[in-house]
PDB file of C-alpha atoms in Angstrom:
ATOM      1  CA  PHE A  26       8.653 -73.532  40.075  1.00  0.00           C
ATOM      2  CA  THR A  27       7.297 -70.254  39.135  1.00  0.00           C
ATOM      3  CA  GLY A  28      10.410 -68.349  39.701  1.00  0.00           C
ATOM      4  CA  ARG A  29      12.185 -70.576  37.278  1.00  0.00           C
ATOM      5  CA  VAL A  30       9.725 -69.973  34.425  1.00  0.00           C
ATOM      6  CA  CYS A  31       8.823 -66.510  34.795  1.00  0.00           C
ATOM      7  CA  PRO A  32      10.034 -64.142  32.360  1.00  0.00           C
ATOM      8  CA  ALA A  33      10.250 -61.402  34.960  1.00  0.00           C
ATOM      9  CA  PRO A  34       8.556 -58.538  33.164  1.00  0.00           C
ATOM     10  CA  CYS A  35       8.314 -56.743  36.511  1.00  0.00           C
ATOM     11  CA  GLU A  36      12.068 -56.159  36.608  1.00  0.00           C
ATOM     12  CA  GLY A  37      12.009 -53.912  33.741  1.00  0.00           C
ATOM     13  CA  SER A  38       9.462 -51.779  35.003  1.00  0.00           C
ATOM     14  CA  CYS A  39      10.628 -51.742  38.523  1.00  0.00           C
ATOM     15  CA  VAL A  40      10.555 -47.955  39.957  1.00  0.00           C
ATOM     16  CA  ALA A  41      13.630 -49.033  42.213  1.00  0.00           C
ATOM     17  CA  GLY A  42      15.492 -48.521  38.814  1.00  0.00           C
ATOM     18  CA  LEU A  43      14.820 -45.082  38.796  1.00  0.00           C
ATOM     19  CA  VAL A  44      17.134 -44.631  41.781  1.00  0.00           C
ATOM     20  CA  ASP A  45      19.409 -47.784  41.550  1.00  0.00           C
ATOM     21  CA  GLY A  46      19.240 -51.162  39.953  1.00  0.00           C
ATOM     22  CA  PRO A  47      15.822 -52.881  39.861  1.00  0.00           C
ATOM     23  CA  VAL A  48      15.153 -55.463  42.211  1.00  0.00           C
ATOM     24  CA  THR A  49      16.098 -58.826  40.636  1.00  0.00           C
ATOM     25  CA  ILE A  50      13.196 -60.840  42.159  1.00  0.00           C
ATOM     26  CA  LYS A  51      13.812 -63.553  39.624  1.00  0.00           C
ATOM     27  CA  ASN A  52      17.340 -63.786  40.933  1.00  0.00           C
ATOM     28  CA  ILE A  53      16.315 -63.823  44.614  1.00  0.00           C
ATOM     29  CA  GLU A  54      13.612 -66.544  44.296  1.00  0.00           C
ATOM     30  CA  TYR A  55      16.115 -68.836  42.501  1.00  0.00           C
ATOM     31  CA  SER A  56      18.537 -68.183  45.424  1.00  0.00           C
ATOM     32  CA  ILE A  57      16.341 -68.462  48.153  1.00  0.00           C
ATOM     33  CA  VAL A  58      15.146 -72.044  46.789  1.00  0.00           C
ATOM     34  CA  ASP A  59      18.266 -73.293  45.710  1.00  0.00           C
ATOM     35  CA  ARG A  60      19.821 -72.632  49.098  1.00  0.00           C
ATOM     36  CA  ALA A  61      16.612 -74.200  50.914  1.00  0.00           C
ATOM     37  CA  TRP A  62      17.099 -77.411  49.171  1.00  0.00           C
ATOM     38  CA  GLN A  63      20.988 -77.197  49.861  1.00  0.00           C
ATOM     39  CA  ASP A  64      20.710 -76.437  53.484  1.00  0.00           C
ATOM     40  CA  GLY A  65      17.836 -79.350  53.949  1.00  0.00           C
ATOM     41  CA  LEU A  66      15.069 -76.669  54.533  1.00  0.00           C
ATOM     42  CA  ILE A  67      12.579 -78.449  52.385  1.00  0.00           C
ATOM     43  CA  GLN A  68      11.410 -81.590  53.705  1.00  0.00           C
ATOM     44  CA  PRO A  69       8.604 -83.673  52.864  1.00  0.00           C
ATOM     45  CA  ARG A  70       5.212 -82.926  54.892  1.00  0.00           C
ATOM     46  CA  ILE A  71       4.181 -86.365  56.026  1.00  0.00           C
ATOM     47  CA  PRO A  72       0.719 -86.049  57.822  1.00  0.00           C
ATOM     48  CA  ARG A  73       0.489 -87.392  61.489  1.00  0.00           C
ATOM     49  CA  GLU A  74      -2.723 -89.263  61.029  1.00  0.00           C
ATOM     50  CA  ARG A  75      -4.456 -90.865  58.000  1.00  0.00           C
ATOM     51  CA  SER A  76      -8.244 -90.501  57.265  1.00  0.00           C
ATOM     52  CA  GLY A  77      -8.614 -93.796  55.842  1.00  0.00           C
ATOM     53  CA  MET A  78     -10.117 -92.540  52.787  1.00  0.00           C
ATOM     54  CA  THR A  79      -8.760 -93.011  49.283  1.00  0.00           C
ATOM     55  CA  VAL A  80      -8.898 -90.307  46.649  1.00  0.00           C
ATOM     56  CA  ALA A  81      -8.290 -90.154  42.735  1.00  0.00           C
ATOM     57  CA  VAL A  82      -6.933 -87.093  41.417  1.00  0.00           C
ATOM     58  CA  VAL A  83      -7.296 -87.054  37.270  1.00  0.00           C
ATOM     59  CA  GLY A  84      -4.409 -85.094  35.761  1.00  0.00           C
ATOM     60  CA  SER A  85      -0.974 -84.355  36.917  1.00  0.00           C
ATOM     61  CA  GLY A  86      -0.716 -80.788  35.943  1.00  0.00           C
ATOM     62  CA  PRO A  87       0.086 -78.071  38.474  1.00  0.00           C
ATOM     63  CA  ALA A  88      -3.565 -78.126  39.650  1.00  0.00           C
ATOM     64  CA  GLY A  89      -3.870 -81.903  39.971  1.00  0.00           C
ATOM     65  CA  LEU A  90      -0.546 -81.974  41.734  1.00  0.00           C
ATOM     66  CA  ALA A  91      -1.503 -79.061  43.994  1.00  0.00           C
ATOM     67  CA  THR A  92      -5.061 -80.587  44.820  1.00  0.00           C
ATOM     68  CA  ALA A  93      -3.100 -84.144  45.527  1.00  0.00           C
ATOM     69  CA  ASP A  94      -0.784 -82.399  47.715  1.00  0.00           C
ATOM     70  CA  GLN A  95      -3.565 -80.831  49.723  1.00  0.00           C
ATOM     71  CA  LEU A  96      -5.498 -84.070  49.969  1.00  0.00           C
ATOM     72  CA  ASN A  97      -2.520 -85.820  51.136  1.00  0.00           C
ATOM     73  CA  GLN A  98      -1.849 -83.197  53.845  1.00  0.00           C
ATOM     74  CA  MET A  99      -5.511 -83.950  55.157  1.00  0.00           C
ATOM     75  CA  GLY A 100      -4.620 -87.271  55.760  1.00  0.00           C
ATOM     76  CA  HIS A 101      -6.103 -88.983  52.727  1.00  0.00           C
ATOM     77  CA  LYS A 102      -4.467 -91.651  50.360  1.00  0.00           C
ATOM     78  CA  VAL A 103      -4.444 -90.106  47.006  1.00  0.00           C
ATOM     79  CA  THR A 104      -3.532 -91.604  43.572  1.00  0.00           C
ATOM     80  CA  VAL A 105      -2.878 -89.446  40.527  1.00  0.00           C
ATOM     81  CA  PHE A 106      -4.017 -90.654  37.131  1.00  0.00           C
ATOM     82  CA  GLU A 107      -2.310 -89.105  34.067  1.00  0.00           C
ATOM     83  CA  ARG A 108      -3.082 -90.063  30.339  1.00  0.00           C
ATOM     84  CA  ALA A 109       0.203 -88.832  28.943  1.00  0.00           C
ATOM     85  CA  ASP A 110       3.404 -90.723  29.264  1.00  0.00           C
ATOM     86  CA  ARG A 111       4.864 -88.334  31.856  1.00  0.00           C
ATOM     87  CA  VAL A 112       3.443 -86.420  34.803  1.00  0.00           C
ATOM     88  CA  GLY A 113       3.575 -82.714  34.793  1.00  0.00           C
ATOM     89  CA  GLY A 114       1.040 -81.291  32.456  1.00  0.00           C
ATOM     90  CA  LEU A 115       1.712 -77.538  31.427  1.00  0.00           C
ATOM     91  CA  LEU A 116       4.952 -78.157  33.274  1.00  0.00           C
ATOM     92  CA  MET A 117       6.174 -80.903  31.120  1.00  0.00           C
ATOM     93  CA  TYR A 118       4.681 -80.046  27.824  1.00  0.00           C
ATOM     94  CA  GLY A 119       3.837 -76.126  27.922  1.00  0.00           C
ATOM     95  CA  ILE A 120       7.218 -74.856  29.111  1.00  0.00           C
ATOM     96  CA  PRO A 121      10.616 -75.174  27.030  1.00  0.00           C
ATOM     97  CA  ASN A 122      13.699 -77.229  28.433  1.00  0.00           C
ATOM     98  CA  MET A 123      15.713 -74.133  28.391  1.00  0.00           C
ATOM     99  CA  LYS A 124      13.142 -72.570  30.747  1.00  0.00           C
ATOM    100  CA  LEU A 125      12.497 -75.742  32.978  1.00  0.00           C
ATOM    101  CA  GLU A 126      14.900 -78.554  33.255  1.00  0.00           C
ATOM    102  CA  LYS A 127      12.572 -81.694  32.972  1.00  0.00           C
ATOM    103  CA  GLU A 128      15.444 -84.202  33.821  1.00  0.00           C
ATOM    104  CA  THR A 129      14.171 -86.683  36.791  1.00  0.00           C
TER     105      THR A 129
END
């Protein structure tokens, strides 16, 4: 998601722009991820074995979701708790809709 919300300040100061056009890293990141989704390269990573342990993660912002993903990859059953009416934390409430679509 970072490529979708980054204002790309590096593009304006890219030294490649002295010789040619600057590297448009934002567009490159968009293309890579969009193509990966389109070609089915992004797949769920389901652990082969489960640990039998259950873990609670409080908060569904970027850190909470990343933690839940890592714990899931370790084989634990993870439940994410969120006090707000929608999951996402900063992704949902701190980034304008024009920068990050929030439709589900």
